[in-house]
Amino acid sequence: MCIPMLSQRLSHIALSIAALSAAVLTCTTLANEASVEALIGGPTRYNILFIILDDVGADQLTLSNPAGVGLASTPTINAIAAQGVNFSNCWAMPECSPSRVCFFTGRYPSRTGVVTALTSNTLPQSQCSPFETTTPMILGGAGYHSRLLGKYHLSQEDLNPAGIAAPASNGFTDFNGTLLGGPPFIDPTIAGQVDSDAVVYSCGFPVNGSAPAACACAFPNGECVPSVNALECLAAGGLPLVASDGTPILECSEAAAARIDWSATNGSYAWPRTINRDGGATQVIPVRKHADVVQADDAIAFINEQRKTPKEKWMCTLSFSGDHDPWQPPPQSSLPPGTTWPNKLPMACDEQPDLESVALQQRLLSNWTIEALDVQIRRVLLTTGLASLNKAGGLTLTAPDTVIVVIGDNGSFLTTVRAPFNPLRAKATAYQTGICVPLVAAGGPTVVPGRRCDRMVNIVDLFQLWGELAAVDVHAAVPLGRKLDCRPMLRYLTSADAPSAREWNFSEYGTEYLDQQCYACLITTGNNDTCTNTILTTQSLCESQGGVWYGPGGSTPESVTCCDLWENLDQPSNFNVVFASQQALTDGRWKLVYSDQPPCFESTTSDYEFYDLTQCFAANQLFGRGIDNPNYNLLAPGTTLTEYQLIQYNRLRTKLAAMQVSLAHCDGDITMNGIVNAEDLTALMSYWGMPSVGDINNDGETDGTDLAMLLDNWGPCGG
Ligand SMILES: [Ca+2]
Ligand SMILES: [Ca+2]
Ligand SMILES: [Ca+2]
């Protein structure tokens, strides 16, 4: 029997399954400008530069992991923190899409429906709804011009009634970036030129030993330059010429260039750009320049244009996906001054004999990528006049009317995780390594720069910060009846001892709605079986990870659940099932983790784990809140809670239960305002016959069944 188990991650998460089974600087406050504005009677409003570092967890940066060894050098981000606030206690959601929807809607994933990373078969109900009131809508109402550059991933084109205008449908009417969840796959065939299995150029360019090979470099306009470093060729927008057996071709040759498939994508070096502008034309354009460099260029152009008219306010979201897998060596122009590739860069991107070697190499590439991103951020700040060089060669922020925020969107991915953080409880889990992220903010009204703020902050709180910086009350800006989860944040910039705006912090992931809902993927490594009904959602994804596919098109005709498989295998003890959902709750010290156990394990395994973060593994990390490894679980078999611990445990259980009630989905409330009424009916009818947010029963079509469900639930939610 098959029950709908619907979640899915990107292919990179696929990897995690395989592995699972195996100084204070000058204060630049706006004090003077603020008092001027106060004199003329208007509220003080700030420009916003919001920089997202994809998959950079707290373990990756020296700011958030001061004890870390061998971390990337990030002088620019450190300079921002030194002139601002380093938030040491920020929880994100465990994956890209949920976190991104959180900071632009102020609502937890269970409310927005975006509970895990979007993929091509995610139904609209699990994408950011066009009925959400997002930051650019709210700031637009306050006269701001907002532009989002780079990775979107709040919604996507497939199965979405808005298609490639998905960002515009969410209020991002000035978007220039990519709808992909990360860089495209690396192209080992060099745009179809290599057709032999003998040579695999795993970084997407020909190598010679441990360095990029010299090749003729062909360009789409027919130009060609002989004997060029293959990586420089890619960075310049060309493609290195190679023979079909992979042998580099040094001299330009029209015949060789004719074999190039110019439509092939290749990691960060060749990717599809989507533009949504002014609600008008949308287009997808192939780009042949490193995505991080292009997006930094775009940010510079936008900010410089905006700064010509200082009275106009703006928000620039610079959403880099560089540190999301797959990792490729960055271009020379992105390396820190004084450093050169290739000597330090691995020239094989995923061709290592074992996971340990892959991890070592991916950590190196990830480090270089983070350093390259830091260089791009530096370039943006210096080129736009938001910062200037000081005598020591460092950066001094010079734009008191602009607040700069840098954040990681979720915990680090498996192979890049730094010890002693836990790679098996990282991105895609609600454990500390999966949800603790770096966050720094500087500029504008920030006082006492260079300080650390230990208050609990949630990634949803940024939504309120954007409002606060624009002098807009976000709670009044959303439809009556819509629940927000965000808390004030500006107070932490304007005061060094502001009281906490949060009693609790929360994070979760869940099971998204897919257009194909019945399958299982079983991966065997050594003596361990790992099964998932919630990721590796297609046959090709499953098989690419060495898994056996039980689902549509598979050799086993009947779709089964992981529990069915476990039964059929005579209930082996070394059989793991990936959780369909997790929720984590903390009061700052005690942490409760709820994991949705598969039905066959429910009777033997507790849904709950309970930790005292001050007494966890490596409690010197994360500024005194340690890592929730299983052997520190206070509910583990053989442990007994003290009376005091029991009181705390029950307190968190009560709070989580109340949250779960509050987060419960309301069928038929398409407009998300706590009531099912004529407005929802109109919305549903407008999507008749297609996949949409009105497809209440999640079968991929908005039809009579959904209409009947809506009418059944007419009236206030939960009433
Ligand atoms: Ca991410
Ligand atoms: Ca409604
Ligand atoms: Ca339906």
XYZ file of C-alpha atoms and ligand atoms in Angstrom:
722
model
C 0.000 0.000 0.000
C 1.156 3.451 -0.787
C 0.463 6.460 1.337
C 1.315 9.888 -0.013
C 4.722 10.855 1.222
C 5.570 13.915 -0.673
C 8.775 15.630 0.161
C 11.790 16.188 -1.989
C 15.080 17.995 -1.905
C 17.497 18.929 -4.597
C 19.929 16.461 -5.937
C 22.628 17.735 -3.625
C 20.622 16.540 -0.681
C 20.607 13.282 -2.468
C 24.266 13.073 -1.616
C 23.484 13.435 2.039
C 21.404 10.287 1.958
C 24.177 8.285 0.442
C 26.414 9.551 3.168
C 23.981 9.122 5.986
C 23.992 5.497 5.294
C 27.556 5.296 5.380
C 37.584 46.111 17.478
C 35.605 48.518 17.276
C 35.969 50.960 14.372
C 34.466 54.358 13.853
C 30.798 54.453 14.606
C 28.835 55.524 11.565
C 25.422 56.268 12.965
C 22.797 58.314 11.291
C 22.490 60.564 14.305
C 22.934 63.775 12.343
C 20.756 62.827 9.432
C 18.145 61.392 11.770
C 17.841 64.630 13.681
C 17.541 66.551 10.421
C 14.727 64.277 9.301
C 13.158 64.574 12.728
C 13.192 68.349 12.334
C 11.373 68.140 9.041
C 8.912 65.693 10.557
C 9.391 62.469 8.551
C 10.375 59.098 9.928
C 13.932 57.963 9.356
C 14.136 55.341 6.668
C 17.161 53.432 5.532
C 18.345 51.804 2.361
C 18.927 48.085 2.698
C 21.652 45.911 1.231
C 20.770 42.330 2.071
C 23.385 39.715 1.196
C 22.555 36.010 1.300
C 25.293 33.390 1.509
C 23.794 30.119 0.347
C 24.416 27.139 2.623
C 26.960 28.957 4.799
C 26.236 27.622 8.285
C 27.553 28.956 11.578
C 30.482 26.550 11.419
C 31.904 28.171 8.247
C 32.833 31.702 9.370
C 35.265 32.849 12.038
C 32.594 35.326 13.192
C 30.183 32.588 14.148
C 32.776 29.909 14.846
C 35.732 31.684 16.495
C 37.290 28.381 17.517
C 37.109 27.010 13.982
C 40.286 25.806 12.337
C 41.109 26.250 8.653
C 38.098 28.441 7.906
C 37.816 30.792 4.957
C 39.332 34.230 5.394
C 36.511 36.814 5.175
C 37.981 40.268 5.891
C 35.027 42.078 4.298
C 32.307 40.323 6.270
C 34.448 40.688 9.393
C 34.775 44.424 8.719
C 30.979 44.721 8.444
C 30.644 42.961 11.805
C 33.376 45.116 13.347
C 31.337 48.188 12.431
C 28.023 46.591 13.308
C 26.497 43.739 15.262
C 27.425 40.059 15.153
C 24.286 38.064 15.952
C 25.519 34.930 17.672
C 22.191 33.185 18.232
C 20.280 33.092 14.960
C 18.163 30.173 13.842
C 17.280 29.679 10.201
C 15.171 26.935 8.685
C 17.059 23.770 7.668
C 16.835 24.398 3.904
C 16.966 27.134 1.270
C 13.368 27.713 0.172
C 11.690 27.727 3.603
C 14.260 30.189 5.005
C 13.943 32.486 2.002
C 10.171 32.588 2.247
C 10.516 33.222 6.002
C 12.574 36.404 5.684
C 10.318 37.832 3.008
C 6.962 36.926 4.650
C 7.681 36.793 8.411
C 5.921 33.442 8.652
C 7.055 29.947 9.598
C 7.125 27.250 6.894
C 3.985 25.452 8.093
C 2.049 28.669 7.491
C 3.509 29.516 4.078
C 3.441 25.876 2.892
C 7.077 26.163 1.790
C 8.476 23.490 4.066
C 11.429 22.204 2.093
C 13.586 22.969 -0.942
C 11.603 23.385 -4.166
C 12.256 21.095 -7.081
C 10.765 20.703 -10.537
C 7.809 18.637 -9.349
C 6.833 20.781 -6.345
C 3.156 21.733 -6.545
C 2.168 25.414 -6.088
C 0.859 24.767 -2.558
C 4.462 24.175 -1.480
C 5.777 27.281 -3.265
C 5.503 30.869 -2.043
C 1.862 31.808 -2.660
C 0.911 34.846 -4.738
C -1.357 35.707 -1.794
C 1.582 36.229 0.576
C 2.434 39.856 1.345
C 6.145 39.955 0.682
C 8.823 42.519 1.534
C 8.996 44.202 -1.904
C 5.211 44.684 -1.800
C 5.381 46.310 1.637
C 8.463 48.389 0.884
C 7.021 49.323 -2.504
C 4.077 50.828 -0.642
C 6.576 52.954 1.294
C 8.197 54.178 -1.920
C 11.125 51.802 -1.967
C 12.587 50.356 -5.125
C 13.494 46.734 -4.430
C 15.560 44.495 -6.652
C 16.478 40.864 -6.057
C 19.649 39.641 -7.768
C 20.730 36.021 -7.923
C 19.091 32.916 -6.592
C 15.354 33.123 -5.991
C 13.996 29.713 -4.876
C 10.859 31.026 -3.133
C 8.829 29.679 -6.023
C 9.730 28.335 -9.437
C 8.392 28.032 -12.945
C 7.394 24.386 -13.148
C 3.767 23.686 -12.264
C 3.342 27.340 -11.245
C 0.516 29.216 -13.011
C 2.882 32.206 -13.242
C 5.627 30.200 -15.014
C 8.891 32.103 -15.245
C 7.070 35.184 -13.913
C 6.939 33.399 -10.547
C 9.049 36.074 -8.775
C 6.798 38.842 -10.124
C 3.768 36.895 -8.871
C 5.307 37.098 -5.389
C 5.889 40.843 -5.622
C 9.474 40.610 -6.862
C 8.693 42.664 -9.952
C 12.347 43.623 -10.300
C 14.198 40.335 -10.350
C 17.330 39.433 -12.243
C 18.806 36.088 -11.373
C 18.076 32.408 -11.473
C 15.062 30.305 -10.599
C 17.322 27.322 -9.938
C 17.998 26.068 -6.420
C 21.744 26.276 -6.939
C 24.284 26.395 -9.743
C 23.448 23.974 -12.607
C 25.306 20.676 -12.677
C 28.946 20.829 -13.714
C 29.328 19.763 -17.345
C 32.145 17.191 -17.614
C 31.661 16.902 -21.403
C 32.774 20.529 -22.036
C 29.548 21.342 -23.878
C 29.275 17.979 -25.568
C 32.789 17.891 -27.000
C 33.954 14.910 -24.931
C 32.122 11.740 -25.788
C 34.525 9.283 -24.271
C 34.232 7.713 -20.826
C 38.008 7.658 -20.619
C 38.229 11.294 -19.541
C 35.958 12.992 -17.027
C 36.614 16.667 -16.481
C 34.710 16.872 -13.225
C 35.242 20.625 -12.658
C 33.767 21.446 -16.070
C 37.040 22.381 -17.781
C 39.970 20.352 -19.121
C 42.807 19.786 -16.717
C 46.377 18.735 -17.204
C 47.625 17.114 -14.041
C 46.759 19.490 -11.231
C 46.263 22.613 -13.346
C 43.790 23.826 -15.960
C 44.917 22.636 -19.383
C 45.961 25.040 -22.113
C 43.375 25.011 -24.910
C 42.167 27.129 -27.769
C 39.307 29.232 -26.405
C 36.226 29.554 -28.640
C 33.512 32.168 -28.159
C 29.838 32.074 -29.210
C 30.440 34.893 -31.729
C 32.916 32.726 -33.606
C 36.060 34.327 -32.217
C 38.817 32.117 -30.935
C 42.092 32.599 -29.034
C 44.760 29.892 -29.157
C 46.421 28.316 -26.157
C 44.571 29.794 -23.184
C 44.279 28.543 -19.620
C 41.018 26.583 -19.719
C 39.593 28.079 -16.499
C 40.405 31.623 -17.656
C 38.696 30.772 -20.910
C 35.505 29.778 -19.047
C 35.679 32.888 -16.875
C 35.951 35.015 -20.021
C 32.771 33.480 -21.421
C 34.414 31.065 -23.837
C 34.756 27.327 -24.068
C 38.045 25.423 -24.255
C 38.372 23.269 -27.360
C 38.964 19.570 -26.806
C 38.841 16.498 -29.015
C 36.148 13.877 -28.533
C 38.549 11.825 -26.404
C 39.140 14.860 -24.178
C 42.571 15.786 -25.528
C 43.056 19.566 -25.343
C 43.221 21.321 -28.738
C 45.740 24.167 -28.681
C 45.138 25.804 -32.045
C 41.833 27.364 -33.097
C 39.787 25.170 -35.377
C 36.397 25.906 -36.889
C 35.669 22.218 -37.180
C 36.379 21.714 -33.481
C 34.329 24.766 -32.470
C 31.414 23.458 -34.539
C 31.098 20.531 -32.106
C 30.283 22.825 -29.187
C 26.744 22.778 -27.816
C 26.454 26.411 -26.738
C 23.197 25.726 -24.885
C 24.903 23.482 -22.309
C 24.972 24.831 -18.763
C 28.041 24.387 -16.568
C 27.896 25.131 -12.822
C 28.433 28.807 -11.989
C 30.112 29.490 -15.365
C 27.177 28.912 -17.747
C 23.690 29.307 -16.321
C 20.197 30.478 -17.289
C 19.285 34.009 -16.236
C 15.619 34.869 -15.666
C 14.439 38.452 -15.595
C 11.126 39.736 -14.214
C 10.825 43.482 -14.524
C 7.967 45.878 -13.812
C 5.502 43.027 -14.113
C 6.203 43.032 -17.843
C 8.237 40.841 -20.112
C 10.071 37.949 -18.613
C 12.839 36.121 -20.325
C 15.395 33.403 -19.820
C 18.862 34.196 -21.184
C 21.924 31.967 -21.122
C 24.832 33.640 -19.331
C 28.486 32.705 -19.769
C 30.110 34.500 -16.860
C 30.566 33.393 -13.253
C 27.229 33.890 -11.499
C 28.700 35.519 -8.379
C 30.636 38.046 -10.459
C 27.584 38.832 -12.620
C 25.360 39.302 -9.592
C 27.901 41.563 -7.882
C 28.112 43.584 -11.146
C 24.314 43.837 -11.203
C 24.211 44.995 -7.573
C 26.827 47.678 -8.280
C 24.842 48.948 -11.257
C 21.587 49.048 -9.273
C 23.012 50.703 -6.156
C 24.978 53.301 -8.130
C 21.846 54.170 -10.086
C 19.823 54.489 -6.868
C 22.454 56.576 -5.125
C 22.192 59.245 -7.809
C 18.875 60.218 -6.216
C 19.573 59.984 -2.482
C 15.999 60.764 -1.457
C 14.690 57.623 -3.140
C 14.944 54.590 -0.887
C 15.974 51.172 -2.081
C 16.505 47.578 -1.049
C 18.994 45.418 -2.888
C 18.928 41.689 -2.159
C 22.116 40.093 -3.369
C 21.483 36.381 -3.278
C 24.707 34.549 -4.044
C 24.462 30.822 -4.680
C 28.228 30.321 -5.011
C 28.670 28.199 -1.915
C 25.791 25.901 -2.807
C 26.967 22.702 -4.402
C 28.241 21.887 -6.964
C 31.479 23.685 -6.136
C 33.781 24.790 -8.920
C 37.078 26.660 -8.700
C 36.283 30.406 -8.729
C 37.781 32.664 -11.407
C 41.073 34.443 -10.793
C 39.247 37.790 -10.638
C 37.355 36.534 -7.579
C 40.367 35.488 -5.572
C 41.670 37.606 -2.698
C 44.356 40.100 -3.734
C 47.772 38.502 -3.838
C 46.540 34.957 -4.325
C 46.487 32.964 -7.503
C 45.059 29.722 -8.695
C 45.620 27.073 -9.686
C 48.202 26.002 -7.170
C 45.854 25.875 -4.223
C 42.752 24.635 -5.990
C 41.691 21.045 -6.438
C 41.144 20.379 -10.111
C 38.865 17.399 -9.666
C 35.472 18.388 -8.325
C 33.797 15.152 -7.303
C 36.100 12.441 -8.569
C 37.554 11.256 -5.292
C 37.787 7.622 -4.267
C 35.904 7.917 -0.984
C 33.628 10.216 0.952
C 36.423 11.446 3.208
C 38.452 12.604 0.202
C 35.346 14.161 -1.360
C 34.694 16.038 1.888
C 38.281 17.251 2.118
C 38.204 18.491 -1.442
C 34.729 20.035 -1.214
C 35.720 21.870 1.978
C 38.681 23.345 0.088
C 36.531 24.411 -2.843
C 33.846 25.732 -0.495
C 36.497 27.745 1.383
C 37.734 29.300 -1.827
C 34.164 30.040 -2.848
C 33.459 31.820 0.447
C 36.663 33.827 0.065
C 35.639 34.664 -3.508
C 32.231 35.820 -2.248
C 33.922 38.008 0.353
C 35.952 39.566 -2.473
C 32.757 40.230 -4.459
C 31.083 41.849 -1.436
C 34.149 44.034 -0.975
C 33.941 45.065 -4.626
C 30.241 45.939 -4.265
C 30.849 48.073 -1.155
C 33.855 49.911 -2.580
C 32.465 50.469 -6.069
C 29.161 51.877 -4.795
C 30.707 54.123 -2.160
C 29.059 52.191 0.673
C 32.578 51.713 2.020
C 36.029 53.157 1.505
C 39.510 51.863 2.067
C 41.130 52.944 5.315
C 44.848 53.483 5.882
C 45.273 49.930 7.090
C 43.827 48.629 3.834
C 40.602 47.577 5.502
C 37.061 48.711 4.850
C 35.314 51.611 6.564
C 31.575 51.764 5.983
C 30.707 55.198 4.681
C 26.969 55.175 4.030
C 25.078 55.991 7.217
C 21.788 55.921 5.319
C 22.215 52.238 4.443
C 21.918 49.133 6.581
C 23.925 46.135 5.423
C 22.834 42.652 6.487
C 24.685 39.414 5.708
C 23.210 36.008 6.536
C 23.599 32.316 5.745
C 20.244 30.845 4.685
C 20.640 27.448 6.354
C 23.219 25.167 7.923
C 26.172 23.824 6.001
C 25.852 20.864 3.705
C 27.144 17.456 4.757
C 30.638 17.355 3.254
C 31.517 20.969 4.014
C 30.667 20.788 7.729
C 33.575 21.684 10.050
C 34.417 19.551 13.037
C 33.192 19.396 15.715
C 29.900 20.331 14.063
C 27.895 17.293 12.992
C 27.776 16.543 9.238
C 25.087 13.910 9.747
C 22.862 16.448 11.541
C 23.475 19.366 9.185
C 21.538 21.032 6.349
C 18.082 19.445 5.963
C 17.806 18.664 9.677
C 16.544 20.730 12.612
C 19.675 20.020 14.667
C 22.131 22.824 15.532
C 24.437 22.299 12.546
C 21.403 22.482 10.244
C 19.848 25.697 11.570
C 22.492 27.870 13.288
C 23.625 30.513 10.794
C 25.905 33.558 10.767
C 24.142 36.940 10.773
C 25.747 40.379 10.826
C 24.206 43.829 10.414
C 25.806 47.252 10.250
C 25.204 50.853 9.311
C 22.184 53.101 9.672
C 21.142 53.542 13.300
C 23.580 50.962 14.673
C 25.144 52.008 17.970
C 28.154 50.622 19.830
C 29.588 48.970 16.732
C 31.734 45.870 16.952
C 29.558 44.143 19.508
C 28.042 40.712 19.697
C 24.330 40.263 20.263
C 23.409 37.011 21.987
C 19.641 37.526 21.837
C 17.633 34.827 20.125
C 16.846 35.840 16.573
C 14.883 33.885 14.010
C 15.235 34.253 10.279
C 11.541 35.355 10.155
C 12.520 38.406 12.224
C 14.338 39.885 9.236
C 10.921 40.466 7.665
C 10.106 42.781 10.542
C 13.539 44.424 10.361
C 12.962 45.330 6.697
C 9.700 46.980 7.796
C 11.329 48.739 10.738
C 14.062 50.142 8.500
C 11.384 51.477 6.126
C 9.296 52.832 9.044
C 6.474 50.428 8.201
C 4.597 48.278 10.737
C 4.585 44.927 8.960
C 1.848 43.593 11.228
C -0.482 46.305 9.985
C 0.669 45.840 6.391
C -0.593 42.279 5.963
C -4.260 41.300 5.579
C -6.305 41.191 8.760
C -6.332 37.646 10.144
C -2.967 36.586 8.730
C -0.598 35.201 11.343
C 2.966 36.514 11.440
C 5.755 34.907 13.460
C 8.343 37.698 13.265
C 9.509 39.786 16.223
C 11.207 43.201 16.348
C 14.900 43.310 15.467
C 15.826 46.966 14.995
C 16.146 47.331 18.774
C 19.316 45.234 18.672
C 20.926 47.760 16.340
C 19.748 50.893 18.121
C 20.557 49.689 21.627
C 23.389 47.633 23.058
C 21.240 46.240 25.855
C 17.785 45.863 24.338
C 15.671 43.197 26.013
C 14.977 40.028 24.039
C 11.996 40.237 21.731
C 11.698 36.453 21.799
C 10.948 33.975 24.527
C 11.262 31.095 22.082
C 13.057 30.166 18.919
C 11.731 27.692 16.377
C 12.749 25.881 13.214
C 11.135 23.222 11.062
C 11.013 21.359 7.806
C 8.206 19.252 6.471
C 6.818 17.226 3.641
C 6.003 19.157 0.532
C 3.344 18.493 -2.042
C 4.594 16.947 -5.262
C 2.864 16.035 -8.470
C 4.108 12.496 -8.014
C 3.539 11.161 -4.586
C 4.170 7.435 -4.290
C 7.655 6.064 -4.286
C 10.478 4.847 -2.113
C 14.196 4.951 -2.720
C 16.424 2.458 -0.949
C 20.174 2.957 -0.674
C 22.449 0.306 0.702
C 25.947 1.165 1.867
C 27.926 -1.488 3.663
C 25.537 -3.118 6.102
C 23.166 -0.202 6.296
C 19.955 0.448 4.423
C 18.619 3.988 4.235
C 15.194 4.488 2.773
C 13.349 7.653 1.912
C 9.786 8.479 0.924
C 10.565 12.165 1.141
C 13.713 12.875 -0.867
C 15.267 11.403 -4.028
C 11.823 11.773 -5.531
C 12.540 10.621 -9.060
C 13.983 7.450 -10.488
C 16.990 9.275 -11.945
C 17.762 11.057 -8.674
C 17.472 7.816 -6.743
C 19.565 5.810 -9.161
C 22.197 8.560 -9.431
C 22.857 7.932 -5.739
C 23.129 4.197 -6.248
C 19.638 3.621 -4.912
C 16.945 1.167 -5.932
C 13.776 2.903 -7.071
C 10.336 1.707 -6.019
C 7.922 3.935 -7.849
C 6.491 4.898 -11.223
C 8.644 3.507 -14.017
C 10.717 1.351 -11.716
C 11.375 -2.347 -12.132
C 9.135 -3.040 -9.176
C 5.693 -2.210 -10.507
C 4.027 -1.386 -7.232
C 4.769 1.797 -5.340
C 5.639 1.036 -1.761
C 6.554 2.874 1.399
C 9.814 2.490 3.292
C 7.937 0.657 6.017
C 6.632 -1.829 3.409
C 10.211 -2.431 2.348
C 11.337 -2.880 5.935
C 8.637 -5.504 6.440
C 9.587 -7.269 3.218
C 13.243 -7.371 4.274
C 12.228 -9.088 7.543
C 12.631 -5.969 9.651
C 16.408 -5.556 9.684
C 17.787 -3.548 12.593
C 20.188 -1.607 10.375
C 17.378 0.026 8.391
C 16.900 3.785 8.603
C 14.088 5.925 7.254
C 14.568 9.653 6.648
C 12.159 11.698 8.778
C 9.245 13.244 6.883
C 9.344 16.300 9.145
C 11.121 17.821 12.134
C 10.455 20.724 14.460
C 12.873 22.283 16.942
C 12.016 24.610 19.804
C 14.251 26.337 22.348
C 13.987 28.863 25.135
C 17.687 29.621 24.664
C 18.937 26.850 26.910
C 16.653 23.840 26.582
C 15.977 22.436 23.135
C 13.201 20.063 22.110
C 13.357 18.267 18.758
C 10.294 16.528 17.341
C 10.899 14.042 14.522
C 8.068 12.426 12.620
C 8.982 8.739 12.969
C 7.939 6.437 10.138
C 4.850 4.406 11.159
C 6.789 1.138 11.522
C 9.162 2.637 14.114
C 6.606 4.631 16.069
C 6.164 1.999 18.755
C 9.886 1.624 19.412
C 11.361 5.084 18.917
C 10.424 8.319 20.642
C 9.322 11.241 18.488
C 11.146 13.584 20.884
C 14.715 14.476 21.783
C 15.576 16.888 24.582
C 18.845 18.751 25.110
C 20.409 21.154 27.568
C 22.377 23.227 25.043
C 24.677 24.550 27.765
C 25.708 20.971 28.529
C 25.865 19.574 24.988
C 28.719 18.344 22.880
C 31.316 21.079 22.323
C 29.391 23.585 24.418
C 32.254 26.036 23.904
C 31.029 26.314 20.303
C 28.122 28.493 19.241
C 28.880 30.875 22.099
C 27.958 28.469 24.861
C 25.170 26.603 23.117
C 26.596 23.294 22.058
C 25.864 20.680 19.468
C 22.891 18.363 19.904
C 24.534 15.022 19.226
C 22.487 11.908 20.050
C 24.515 10.915 23.104
C 23.537 14.205 24.781
C 19.827 13.487 24.299
C 18.346 13.609 27.792
C 15.570 11.260 26.664
C 17.908 8.569 25.333
C 17.256 5.051 26.635
C 18.929 4.549 29.998
C 18.781 8.210 31.005
C 16.434 9.690 33.585
C 15.431 13.320 33.741
C 15.990 15.136 37.013
C 12.956 16.796 38.501
C 14.178 20.176 37.232
C 14.832 18.817 33.748
C 11.394 17.215 33.698
C 9.776 20.558 34.479
C 11.689 22.144 31.605
C 10.855 19.285 29.268
C 7.140 19.522 30.029
C 7.260 23.281 29.572
C 8.749 22.890 26.079
C 6.342 20.084 25.186
C 3.401 22.306 26.146
C 4.759 25.191 24.094
C 5.450 23.018 21.052
C 1.961 21.490 21.232
C 0.474 24.987 21.279
C 2.621 25.965 18.297
C 1.545 22.904 16.363
C -2.093 23.884 16.908
C -1.346 27.437 15.787
C 0.538 26.201 12.717
C -2.202 23.787 11.624
C -3.124 24.096 7.973
C -6.558 25.518 7.150
C -7.945 23.783 4.060
C -9.631 26.237 1.761
C -8.068 29.389 3.189
C -6.298 30.129 -0.057
C -5.796 33.795 0.816
C -4.307 32.875 4.212
C -6.291 35.226 6.425
C -7.884 32.755 8.832
C -11.266 32.484 7.125
C -12.686 30.583 4.175
C -15.044 32.870 2.318
C -16.017 34.323 -1.047
C -12.497 35.675 -1.542
C -11.096 32.157 -1.436
C -13.831 30.918 -3.742
C -12.938 33.579 -6.311
C -9.277 32.626 -6.016
C -10.010 28.949 -6.528
C -12.190 29.577 -9.581
C -9.475 31.684 -11.189
C -7.198 28.626 -11.272
C -9.767 26.120 -12.524
C -8.200 23.120 -14.269
C -4.572 23.789 -13.391
C -2.134 23.174 -10.587
C -2.476 26.080 -8.151
C -2.685 27.221 -4.541
C -6.388 26.345 -4.874
C -5.599 22.652 -5.423
C -6.656 21.800 -1.890
C -6.354 18.018 -2.211
C -2.920 18.277 -3.818
C -3.614 16.195 -6.902
C -2.185 18.712 -9.344
C -5.498 20.078 -10.605
C -7.887 22.720 -9.279
C -11.318 21.253 -9.771
C -14.659 20.246 -8.304
C -13.104 18.153 -5.555
C -11.226 21.192 -4.284
C -14.343 23.321 -4.587
C -16.294 20.821 -2.480
C -13.539 20.861 0.158
C -13.534 24.642 0.231
C -17.304 24.799 0.687
C -17.034 22.137 3.402
C -14.672 24.383 5.358
C -16.614 27.607 4.838
C -16.181 30.043 7.723
C -13.431 30.813 10.219
C -10.490 28.403 10.297
C -10.618 25.937 13.156
C -14.212 27.004 13.793
Ca 20.697 27.320 1.113
Ca -9.284 33.307 3.163
Ca -7.273 19.129 -6.718
